[in-house]
Amino acid sequence: MNNSTDIHYLEMHELSQLIRSRKLSPVEVTKAQLSRIEALDGKLNSYARVTADIALEQAQQAEDELAKGICRSPLHGIPIAFKDLIDIAGVVTAAGMPLHAHRIPEHDATVVTRLREAGTVMLGKLQMTEGAFAIHHPDIVEPNNPWGAAYWAGASSSGAGVATAAGLCYGSLGSDTGGSIRFPCAANGLTGLKPTWGRVSRHGVMEMAASLDHVGPITRSARDTLFLLSTISGHDPLDPTSLSSVCLEVPSIEPSFKGLTVGVDLEWINKDVDPVIQKALEEIIRIIFAGGGRVKKIKMPDTYHVSSNWESHCGVQIAVAHEETYPKYAAQYGSALSRLIDGGRQLSGMDYQRILLEAQRFNGAMDALLQDIDIILAPVQPYAAPTHDQLANLAQDPEANRHLIQFTAPFNVSGHPCMSFPIGLTDNHMPIGGQFIGRKGGEATLCRAGMAVQEVSDWHKLRPNLNME
């Protein structure tokens, strides 16, 4: 295993063993990743900027420490990358906005600090939609889905999804305000997790909508998701919304459905959902049964109104987040983000209060439902592998957007954790994704269930057929 085509698709837990056993070195792995980025990303456009010098310096430091018997964590020496709204000291963080093309933070985000302390290697910043909304800024080249350039690469964490799927990093950090960790995972055949709100610090992460934003991992397997999540989660005194929770212990979680009750609302997961997704979810139910899990019929709380309200709910908060630059620099904003902010600025206080009351009702109903079950099975989106043409008017059509986010955005509103994972391919050989939704603080159970699916399936091991390889 001495060249990039041998090592670039290893899962992080596999690479960790090879590095710690001295069969691979962090410098060797990092150079291979940088060469691969140089060779392929001109067509994939997943990176906003590559930090090659920093990566090589960190890789050498990791190699020197490991040679002395110093192992900081299972992630020591592993190259990863960050969505371009996560602050890294001395590196431009622009959030997909030309307006911020020269914004250089003085301090790391807390998640970056934790991953630095764990000994990871930073490959760079990953491209994203403008301000983390639905569409890329007109002046920014959109990342291409490595499974097929005609197809959507997922929402705002698009670069993270593309780079992780194409073997241009071993894992990445994204953010999810209405589905933007889960959508790129579904579109690119990946596994990722939107944590419980407050489980992972948002300090140093450029805000979209404060009460809806979640930071989490995008990886190639549920076990890798656990690796990253266990490192970045936990209380942060710099984030007043951070939960006083302990970090997850990786070795203590084993894949199994035994003793777990999985809730399924067949009407909810099948209504206006593509048959290929329905069939794939039926296979997941079979896997749960075969693994000793219990499947219980449930009735989901109303998600229609919460997903219908999402744009207004988000719009008010993003208007606050951008008040220093909008409308002052409105000419430098794209039309989609401008529309969202304008809508938020125009919403009345009474209408916003009605949205908040509906959110509280949904939150309480979800908490009550999850008292009797451990997790809920759902699709990530109602249709499989949409093309760019299908989604061309998404940001201008609130009902089309509501239809897309009906299985994702409600749980940004309620703050419940969700794990997205591959569940098959379409007839066109494009990935599709499902998700488990858990109790607040229930990330360990989600990782356990995701790993249990991946113990008996190989969807997460399927790779895009890149014609540039």
Short mmCIF file of C-alpha atoms in Angstrom, two decimals:
data_model
loop_
_atom_site.label_atom_id
_atom_site.label_comp_id
_atom_site.label_asym_id
_atom_site.label_seq_id
_atom_site.Cartn_x
_atom_site.Cartn_y
_atom_site.Cartn_z
CA MET A 1 0.00 0.00 0.00
CA ASN A 2 2.39 2.65 -1.17
CA ASN A 3 0.48 4.80 -3.60
CA SER A 4 -2.58 7.04 -3.52
CA THR A 5 -4.82 4.68 -5.47
CA ASP A 6 -4.30 2.09 -2.72
CA ILE A 7 -4.96 4.29 0.26
CA HIS A 8 -7.30 7.17 -0.60
CA TYR A 9 -10.54 5.25 0.07
CA LEU A 10 -9.56 3.74 3.41
CA GLU A 11 -11.95 4.48 6.23
CA MET A 12 -10.47 6.51 9.06
CA HIS A 13 -10.57 3.66 11.56
CA GLU A 14 -8.66 1.49 9.06
CA LEU A 15 -6.10 4.19 8.34
CA SER A 16 -5.67 4.79 12.07
CA GLN A 17 -4.56 1.20 12.60
CA LEU A 18 -2.10 1.37 9.72
CA ILE A 19 -0.58 4.62 10.98
CA ARG A 20 -0.26 3.44 14.56
CA SER A 21 1.30 0.16 13.46
CA ARG A 22 3.80 2.19 11.36
CA LYS A 23 2.69 0.56 8.10
CA LEU A 24 1.81 4.00 6.76
CA SER A 25 3.15 7.39 7.78
CA PRO A 26 1.15 10.63 8.14
CA VAL A 27 3.51 12.38 5.72
CA GLU A 28 3.12 9.65 3.11
CA VAL A 29 -0.68 9.72 3.44
CA THR A 30 -0.86 13.52 3.35
CA LYS A 31 1.34 13.81 0.26
CA ALA A 32 -0.85 11.23 -1.46
CA GLN A 33 -3.97 13.21 -0.58
CA LEU A 34 -2.50 16.49 -1.81
CA SER A 35 -1.44 14.85 -5.09
CA ARG A 36 -4.92 13.44 -5.54
CA ILE A 37 -6.53 16.82 -4.86
CA GLU A 38 -4.23 18.43 -7.43
CA ALA A 39 -5.06 15.76 -10.00
CA LEU A 40 -8.84 15.60 -9.55
CA ASP A 41 -10.26 18.68 -7.91
CA GLY A 42 -9.92 20.83 -11.00
CA LYS A 43 -13.00 18.98 -12.24
CA LEU A 44 -14.71 18.32 -8.90
CA ASN A 45 -14.33 21.84 -7.40
CA SER A 46 -14.77 20.56 -3.86
CA TYR A 47 -12.10 22.73 -2.21
CA ALA A 48 -12.43 26.47 -1.70
CA ARG A 49 -8.73 26.51 -0.78
CA VAL A 50 -6.09 23.87 -0.11
CA THR A 51 -3.74 24.43 2.84
CA ALA A 52 -0.88 22.26 1.62
CA ASP A 53 1.88 23.88 3.69
CA ILE A 54 -0.12 23.60 6.91
CA ALA A 55 -1.04 20.00 6.09
CA LEU A 56 2.56 18.94 5.48
CA GLU A 57 3.75 20.70 8.64
CA GLN A 58 1.06 19.02 10.74
CA ALA A 59 1.74 15.64 9.12
CA GLN A 60 5.43 15.90 9.93
CA GLN A 61 4.62 16.85 13.51
CA ALA A 62 2.29 13.85 13.81
CA GLU A 63 4.92 11.56 12.34
CA ASP A 64 7.58 12.81 14.77
CA GLU A 65 5.26 12.42 17.76
CA LEU A 66 4.18 8.92 16.78
CA ALA A 67 7.81 7.92 16.31
CA LYS A 68 8.38 8.93 19.95
CA GLY A 69 5.43 6.86 21.11
CA ILE A 70 3.12 9.85 21.54
CA CYS A 71 -0.36 9.07 20.22
CA ARG A 72 -2.82 11.88 20.81
CA SER A 73 -5.93 10.03 19.64
CA PRO A 74 -7.10 7.45 17.07
CA LEU A 75 -7.25 10.37 14.60
CA HIS A 76 -3.57 11.27 15.01
CA GLY A 77 -2.04 11.89 11.57
CA ILE A 78 -5.28 11.53 9.59
CA PRO A 79 -5.98 14.20 6.92
CA ILE A 80 -9.41 15.84 7.06
CA ALA A 81 -11.01 19.04 5.73
CA PHE A 82 -13.49 21.67 6.91
CA LYS A 83 -16.53 23.35 5.42
CA ASP A 84 -15.68 26.96 4.64
CA LEU A 85 -17.75 28.49 7.43
CA ILE A 86 -15.61 26.99 10.20
CA ASP A 87 -12.97 29.46 11.37
CA ILE A 88 -9.32 28.48 11.15
CA ALA A 89 -6.82 31.04 12.41
CA GLY A 90 -4.88 32.65 9.57
CA VAL A 91 -6.92 30.95 6.81
CA VAL A 92 -9.66 32.66 4.79
CA THR A 93 -13.13 31.62 5.89
CA ALA A 94 -15.69 32.96 3.41
CA ALA A 95 -18.86 30.85 3.82
CA GLY A 96 -19.29 30.61 0.06
CA MET A 97 -19.55 34.41 -0.20
CA PRO A 98 -17.27 36.56 -2.40
CA LEU A 99 -18.11 39.35 0.06
CA HIS A 100 -15.94 37.55 2.63
CA ALA A 101 -13.14 36.52 0.27
CA HIS A 102 -10.57 38.31 2.43
CA ARG A 103 -11.99 37.43 5.86
CA ILE A 104 -9.15 35.87 7.88
CA PRO A 105 -10.07 34.78 11.43
CA GLU A 106 -7.63 35.30 14.28
CA HIS A 107 -8.79 32.26 16.23
CA ASP A 108 -9.79 28.66 15.55
CA ALA A 109 -13.34 27.44 15.98
CA THR A 110 -13.64 25.12 18.98
CA VAL A 111 -14.11 22.08 16.72
CA VAL A 112 -10.86 22.95 14.93
CA THR A 113 -9.04 23.30 18.26
CA ARG A 114 -10.27 19.87 19.34
CA LEU A 115 -9.20 18.24 16.11
CA ARG A 116 -5.81 19.96 16.23
CA GLU A 117 -5.34 18.62 19.75
CA ALA A 118 -6.32 15.17 18.47
CA GLY A 119 -3.46 15.39 15.94
CA THR A 120 -5.45 15.55 12.71
CA VAL A 121 -3.98 17.03 9.54
CA MET A 122 -5.87 19.90 7.87
CA LEU A 123 -6.03 19.65 4.09
CA GLY A 124 -8.10 22.77 3.52
CA LYS A 125 -11.48 24.49 3.39
CA LEU A 126 -14.35 22.96 1.44
CA GLN A 127 -16.67 24.81 -0.93
CA MET A 128 -20.26 25.52 0.07
CA THR A 129 -23.41 27.32 -0.97
CA GLU A 130 -23.68 31.05 -0.32
CA GLY A 131 -24.17 31.68 3.39
CA ALA A 132 -25.13 27.99 3.79
CA PHE A 133 -28.49 28.44 2.01
CA ALA A 134 -29.64 26.37 -0.96
CA ILE A 135 -27.70 27.79 -3.92
CA HIS A 136 -24.06 28.61 -4.66
CA HIS A 137 -23.18 32.23 -5.31
CA PRO A 138 -23.21 32.98 -9.07
CA ASP A 139 -19.49 33.83 -9.02
CA ILE A 140 -18.46 30.53 -7.40
CA VAL A 141 -18.03 27.30 -9.35
CA GLU A 142 -20.32 24.66 -7.88
CA PRO A 143 -18.82 21.31 -6.78
CA ASN A 144 -19.55 18.36 -9.08
CA ASN A 145 -21.01 15.15 -7.74
CA PRO A 146 -18.32 12.49 -8.40
CA TRP A 147 -21.03 9.92 -9.11
CA GLY A 148 -22.38 12.04 -11.98
CA ALA A 149 -21.82 15.70 -12.84
CA ALA A 150 -25.44 16.17 -13.92
CA TYR A 151 -26.64 15.38 -10.42
CA TRP A 152 -26.98 17.45 -7.25
CA ALA A 153 -24.06 17.15 -4.83
CA GLY A 154 -26.22 18.04 -1.83
CA ALA A 155 -26.98 21.36 -0.22
CA SER A 156 -24.63 23.71 1.58
CA SER A 157 -22.00 21.14 2.61
CA SER A 158 -21.63 20.13 -1.03
CA GLY A 159 -17.83 20.43 -1.09
CA ALA A 160 -17.54 18.28 2.03
CA GLY A 161 -19.67 15.58 0.46
CA VAL A 162 -17.79 15.62 -2.85
CA ALA A 163 -14.30 15.61 -1.31
CA THR A 164 -15.10 12.80 1.13
CA ALA A 165 -16.77 10.66 -1.55
CA ALA A 166 -13.98 11.19 -4.10
CA GLY A 167 -11.18 10.29 -1.70
CA LEU A 168 -9.87 13.86 -1.41
CA CYS A 169 -10.02 13.71 2.40
CA TYR A 170 -10.71 10.91 4.87
CA GLY A 171 -13.53 12.77 6.56
CA SER A 172 -14.86 16.30 6.88
CA LEU A 173 -16.85 18.62 9.07
CA GLY A 174 -20.02 20.16 7.69
CA SER A 175 -22.99 22.01 9.08
CA ASP A 176 -26.71 21.32 8.91
CA THR A 177 -29.44 23.97 9.24
CA GLY A 178 -32.13 22.28 7.17
CA GLY A 179 -30.42 19.11 5.96
CA SER A 180 -26.97 20.13 4.77
CA ILE A 181 -25.04 17.27 6.33
CA ARG A 182 -27.65 14.67 5.42
CA PHE A 183 -28.29 15.80 1.83
CA PRO A 184 -24.61 15.62 0.74
CA CYS A 185 -24.34 12.22 2.43
CA ALA A 186 -27.37 10.92 0.52
CA ALA A 187 -26.16 12.44 -2.76
CA ASN A 188 -22.60 11.11 -2.46
CA GLY A 189 -23.06 7.72 -0.80
CA LEU A 190 -21.73 8.81 2.61
CA THR A 191 -22.53 8.54 6.30
CA GLY A 192 -22.90 11.59 8.51
CA LEU A 193 -24.55 12.90 11.60
CA LYS A 194 -26.45 16.02 12.59
CA PRO A 195 -25.94 15.95 16.35
CA THR A 196 -28.31 17.04 19.07
CA TRP A 197 -28.45 20.83 19.08
CA GLY A 198 -25.75 21.97 21.50
CA ARG A 199 -23.88 18.65 21.49
CA VAL A 200 -21.11 20.14 19.30
CA SER A 201 -19.90 23.69 19.89
CA ARG A 202 -20.73 26.33 17.27
CA HIS A 203 -18.15 28.78 18.60
CA GLY A 204 -16.16 30.11 15.65
CA VAL A 205 -18.64 28.81 13.06
CA MET A 206 -20.21 31.48 10.85
CA GLU A 207 -23.89 31.64 11.70
CA MET A 208 -26.79 30.96 9.40
CA ALA A 209 -29.68 30.52 11.84
CA ALA A 210 -28.54 30.24 15.44
CA SER A 211 -31.26 27.94 16.79
CA LEU A 212 -31.19 25.66 13.72
CA ASP A 213 -27.44 25.36 13.03
CA HIS A 214 -25.65 22.09 13.85
CA VAL A 215 -22.00 21.14 13.19
CA GLY A 216 -21.20 17.49 12.52
CA PRO A 217 -19.13 14.87 10.69
CA ILE A 218 -19.36 13.66 7.09
CA THR A 219 -17.55 10.35 6.60
CA ARG A 220 -17.49 7.07 4.69
CA SER A 221 -18.88 4.88 7.49
CA ALA A 222 -20.83 5.00 10.73
CA ARG A 223 -17.75 3.97 12.69
CA ASP A 224 -15.83 6.89 11.18
CA THR A 225 -18.72 9.20 12.07
CA LEU A 226 -18.32 8.04 15.67
CA PHE A 227 -14.56 8.67 15.50
CA LEU A 228 -15.05 12.31 14.50
CA LEU A 229 -18.09 12.97 16.67
CA SER A 230 -16.41 11.65 19.80
CA THR A 231 -13.58 14.13 19.25
CA ILE A 232 -15.60 17.28 18.56
CA SER A 233 -18.52 16.81 20.97
CA GLY A 234 -18.73 17.94 24.56
CA HIS A 235 -19.28 21.12 26.54
CA ASP A 236 -17.57 24.32 25.43
CA PRO A 237 -17.55 27.32 27.80
CA LEU A 238 -17.10 29.59 24.76
CA ASP A 239 -20.52 28.54 23.43
CA PRO A 240 -23.32 29.45 25.88
CA THR A 241 -25.70 27.05 24.08
CA SER A 242 -23.30 24.13 24.47
CA LEU A 243 -24.69 21.18 26.41
CA SER A 244 -22.90 19.92 29.50
CA SER A 245 -22.51 16.48 27.95
CA VAL A 246 -19.59 14.09 28.07
CA CYS A 247 -17.79 12.89 24.97
CA LEU A 248 -18.64 9.54 23.41
CA GLU A 249 -16.35 6.63 24.17
CA VAL A 250 -15.57 4.93 20.85
CA PRO A 251 -14.58 1.44 22.14
CA SER A 252 -17.77 1.09 24.20
CA ILE A 253 -20.15 1.17 21.21
CA GLU A 254 -20.64 -2.03 19.23
CA PRO A 255 -22.91 -2.58 16.21
CA SER A 256 -26.18 -4.26 17.18
CA PHE A 257 -29.94 -3.87 16.90
CA LYS A 258 -30.56 -6.23 19.83
CA GLY A 259 -32.71 -4.54 22.43
CA LEU A 260 -33.48 -1.56 20.18
CA THR A 261 -37.00 -0.50 19.18
CA VAL A 262 -37.20 1.27 15.84
CA GLY A 263 -40.27 3.36 15.10
CA VAL A 264 -41.70 3.32 11.57
CA ASP A 265 -44.58 5.41 10.25
CA LEU A 266 -45.23 3.81 6.88
CA GLU A 267 -47.64 6.50 5.74
CA TRP A 268 -45.12 9.24 6.52
CA ILE A 269 -42.11 7.59 4.87
CA ASN A 270 -44.03 6.51 1.75
CA LYS A 271 -46.24 9.50 0.94
CA ASP A 272 -44.93 11.26 -2.20
CA VAL A 273 -41.67 9.32 -1.87
CA ASP A 274 -39.99 7.65 -4.86
CA PRO A 275 -40.60 3.88 -5.04
CA VAL A 276 -36.85 3.19 -5.17
CA ILE A 277 -36.47 4.84 -1.75
CA GLN A 278 -39.49 3.01 -0.36
CA LYS A 279 -38.01 -0.31 -1.47
CA ALA A 280 -34.63 0.53 0.03
CA LEU A 281 -36.21 1.39 3.37
CA GLU A 282 -38.05 -1.94 3.33
CA GLU A 283 -34.65 -3.61 3.13
CA ILE A 284 -33.45 -1.63 6.15
CA ILE A 285 -36.51 -2.84 8.08
CA ARG A 286 -35.59 -6.41 7.13
CA ILE A 287 -32.03 -5.83 8.39
CA ILE A 288 -33.37 -4.49 11.69
CA PHE A 289 -35.54 -7.58 12.18
CA ALA A 290 -32.72 -9.93 11.20
CA GLY A 291 -30.40 -8.18 13.65
CA GLY A 292 -32.70 -8.77 16.59
CA GLY A 293 -34.31 -5.34 16.66
CA ARG A 294 -37.96 -4.60 17.19
CA VAL A 295 -39.95 -2.53 14.69
CA LYS A 296 -42.91 -0.63 16.09
CA LYS A 297 -45.60 1.19 14.11
CA ILE A 298 -45.80 4.83 15.11
CA LYS A 299 -47.64 7.99 14.15
CA MET A 300 -45.26 10.87 13.50
CA PRO A 301 -46.16 14.36 14.71
CA ASP A 302 -47.14 16.77 11.94
CA THR A 303 -43.98 17.65 10.02
CA TYR A 304 -45.79 19.52 7.24
CA HIS A 305 -46.24 22.79 9.06
CA VAL A 306 -42.76 22.75 10.60
CA SER A 307 -41.12 22.21 7.21
CA SER A 308 -43.45 24.80 5.63
CA ASN A 309 -42.35 27.30 8.28
CA TRP A 310 -38.65 26.55 7.90
CA GLU A 311 -37.83 29.28 5.37
CA SER A 312 -39.46 31.99 7.49
CA HIS A 313 -38.01 30.54 10.70
CA CYS A 314 -34.56 30.52 9.14
CA GLY A 315 -35.07 33.80 7.30
CA VAL A 316 -35.57 35.86 10.46
CA GLN A 317 -32.48 34.40 12.07
CA ILE A 318 -30.26 34.75 9.01
CA ALA A 319 -31.39 38.37 8.67
CA VAL A 320 -30.02 38.96 12.16
CA ALA A 321 -26.80 37.07 11.34
CA HIS A 322 -26.22 39.27 8.27
CA GLU A 323 -27.43 42.62 9.62
CA GLU A 324 -23.94 44.16 9.46
CA THR A 325 -23.61 43.44 5.72
CA TYR A 326 -27.20 43.30 4.46
CA PRO A 327 -28.73 45.39 2.97
CA LYS A 328 -25.58 47.56 3.05
CA TYR A 329 -23.76 45.25 0.59
CA ALA A 330 -26.84 43.65 -0.96
CA ALA A 331 -25.36 44.00 -4.46
CA GLN A 332 -22.69 41.43 -3.53
CA TYR A 333 -25.30 38.83 -2.52
CA GLY A 334 -26.81 36.24 -4.83
CA SER A 335 -30.55 36.34 -5.52
CA ALA A 336 -31.44 33.22 -3.50
CA LEU A 337 -29.80 34.37 -0.27
CA SER A 338 -31.14 37.91 -0.77
CA ARG A 339 -34.67 36.56 -1.09
CA LEU A 340 -34.34 34.55 2.12
CA ILE A 341 -32.99 37.52 4.09
CA ASP A 342 -35.58 39.92 2.67
CA GLY A 343 -38.33 37.52 3.68
CA GLY A 344 -36.97 37.33 7.20
CA ARG A 345 -36.69 41.10 7.52
CA GLN A 346 -40.30 41.54 6.42
CA LEU A 347 -41.89 38.93 8.70
CA SER A 348 -43.96 40.37 11.54
CA GLY A 349 -43.21 39.61 15.16
CA MET A 350 -46.62 38.00 15.59
CA ASP A 351 -46.09 35.69 12.63
CA TYR A 352 -42.67 34.70 13.93
CA GLN A 353 -44.16 33.94 17.34
CA ARG A 354 -46.67 31.60 15.69
CA ILE A 355 -43.76 29.80 14.03
CA LEU A 356 -42.00 29.45 17.38
CA LEU A 357 -45.13 28.05 19.05
CA GLU A 358 -45.51 25.47 16.27
CA ALA A 359 -41.84 24.53 16.72
CA GLN A 360 -42.36 24.07 20.46
CA ARG A 361 -45.38 21.84 19.87
CA PHE A 362 -43.42 19.67 17.44
CA ASN A 363 -40.43 19.49 19.78
CA GLY A 364 -42.59 18.32 22.67
CA ALA A 365 -44.43 15.79 20.52
CA MET A 366 -41.12 14.32 19.31
CA ASP A 367 -39.77 14.04 22.85
CA ALA A 368 -42.94 12.24 23.90
CA LEU A 369 -42.83 9.85 20.92
CA LEU A 370 -39.22 8.91 21.59
CA GLN A 371 -39.95 7.89 25.18
CA ASP A 372 -41.29 4.55 23.90
CA ILE A 373 -38.87 3.91 21.03
CA ASP A 374 -35.12 4.28 20.57
CA ILE A 375 -34.87 5.57 17.00
CA ILE A 376 -37.06 6.40 14.01
CA LEU A 377 -36.42 5.29 10.41
CA ALA A 378 -36.92 7.81 7.60
CA PRO A 379 -35.65 8.75 4.14
CA VAL A 380 -33.35 11.74 3.81
CA GLN A 381 -35.33 13.19 0.91
CA PRO A 382 -38.47 12.21 -0.97
CA TYR A 383 -36.87 11.72 -4.37
CA ALA A 384 -33.68 10.00 -5.36
CA ALA A 385 -30.62 11.63 -6.90
CA PRO A 386 -32.15 14.83 -8.34
CA THR A 387 -30.46 16.49 -11.29
CA HIS A 388 -29.41 20.14 -11.34
CA ASP A 389 -32.24 20.82 -13.78
CA GLN A 390 -34.80 19.35 -11.38
CA LEU A 391 -33.60 21.64 -8.60
CA ALA A 392 -33.00 24.76 -10.69
CA ASN A 393 -35.90 26.70 -9.15
CA LEU A 394 -35.65 25.27 -5.66
CA ALA A 395 -34.51 28.43 -3.91
CA GLN A 396 -37.24 30.47 -5.61
CA ASP A 397 -40.11 28.06 -4.88
CA PRO A 398 -40.98 27.67 -1.17
CA GLU A 399 -43.26 24.66 -1.76
CA ALA A 400 -40.60 22.83 -3.78
CA ASN A 401 -38.12 23.53 -1.00
CA ARG A 402 -40.61 22.34 1.65
CA HIS A 403 -41.07 19.07 -0.24
CA LEU A 404 -37.31 18.51 -0.35
CA ILE A 405 -36.68 19.27 3.34
CA GLN A 406 -39.74 17.56 4.83
CA PHE A 407 -37.65 14.72 6.33
CA THR A 408 -34.71 16.86 7.44
CA ALA A 409 -35.61 20.41 8.53
CA PRO A 410 -38.15 19.42 11.23
CA PHE A 411 -35.30 17.91 13.27
CA ASN A 412 -33.20 21.05 12.94
CA VAL A 413 -36.16 22.84 14.48
CA SER A 414 -36.53 20.29 17.29
CA GLY A 415 -32.80 19.65 17.76
CA HIS A 416 -33.03 15.84 17.64
CA PRO A 417 -29.95 14.00 16.31
CA CYS A 418 -30.08 12.28 12.92
CA MET A 419 -27.67 9.89 11.20
CA SER A 420 -27.72 9.67 7.40
CA PHE A 421 -26.35 6.53 5.73
CA PRO A 422 -26.35 4.90 2.26
CA ILE A 423 -29.23 2.51 1.54
CA GLY A 424 -28.68 1.64 -2.12
CA LEU A 425 -28.40 2.94 -5.67
CA THR A 426 -30.88 4.09 -8.28
CA ASP A 427 -31.15 2.43 -11.69
CA ASN A 428 -28.74 5.15 -12.86
CA HIS A 429 -26.22 4.01 -10.23
CA MET A 430 -26.64 7.13 -8.08
CA PRO A 431 -26.62 6.85 -4.28
CA ILE A 432 -29.70 7.19 -2.10
CA GLY A 433 -29.77 7.72 1.64
CA GLY A 434 -31.84 6.91 4.69
CA GLN A 435 -31.64 8.23 8.20
CA PHE A 436 -32.18 7.27 11.81
CA ILE A 437 -33.60 9.93 14.12
CA GLY A 438 -32.85 9.61 17.82
CA ARG A 439 -33.53 10.98 21.26
CA LYS A 440 -31.68 14.12 22.28
CA GLY A 441 -28.25 13.02 23.41
CA GLY A 442 -28.78 9.68 21.68
CA GLU A 443 -25.88 9.84 19.21
CA ALA A 444 -24.34 6.66 20.59
CA THR A 445 -27.50 4.72 19.74
CA LEU A 446 -27.58 6.20 16.23
CA CYS A 447 -23.95 5.23 15.64
CA ARG A 448 -24.62 1.75 17.00
CA ALA A 449 -27.59 1.32 14.63
CA GLY A 450 -25.69 2.74 11.65
CA MET A 451 -22.78 0.40 12.28
CA ALA A 452 -25.22 -2.51 12.59
CA VAL A 453 -26.60 -1.76 9.10
CA GLN A 454 -23.09 -1.50 7.70
CA GLU A 455 -21.99 -4.77 9.32
CA VAL A 456 -24.34 -6.67 6.98
CA SER A 457 -24.39 -4.41 3.90
CA ASP A 458 -21.83 -2.88 1.56
CA TRP A 459 -23.61 0.25 0.29
CA HIS A 460 -21.19 2.42 2.27
CA LYS A 461 -18.26 0.75 0.51
CA LEU A 462 -19.44 1.60 -3.01
CA ARG A 463 -17.30 4.25 -4.70
CA PRO A 464 -17.92 6.60 -7.63
CA ASN A 465 -16.38 5.63 -10.94
CA LEU A 466 -14.33 8.74 -11.58
CA ASN A 467 -13.42 8.95 -15.24
CA MET A 468 -10.34 11.00 -14.34
CA GLU A 469 -8.81 8.13 -12.33
#
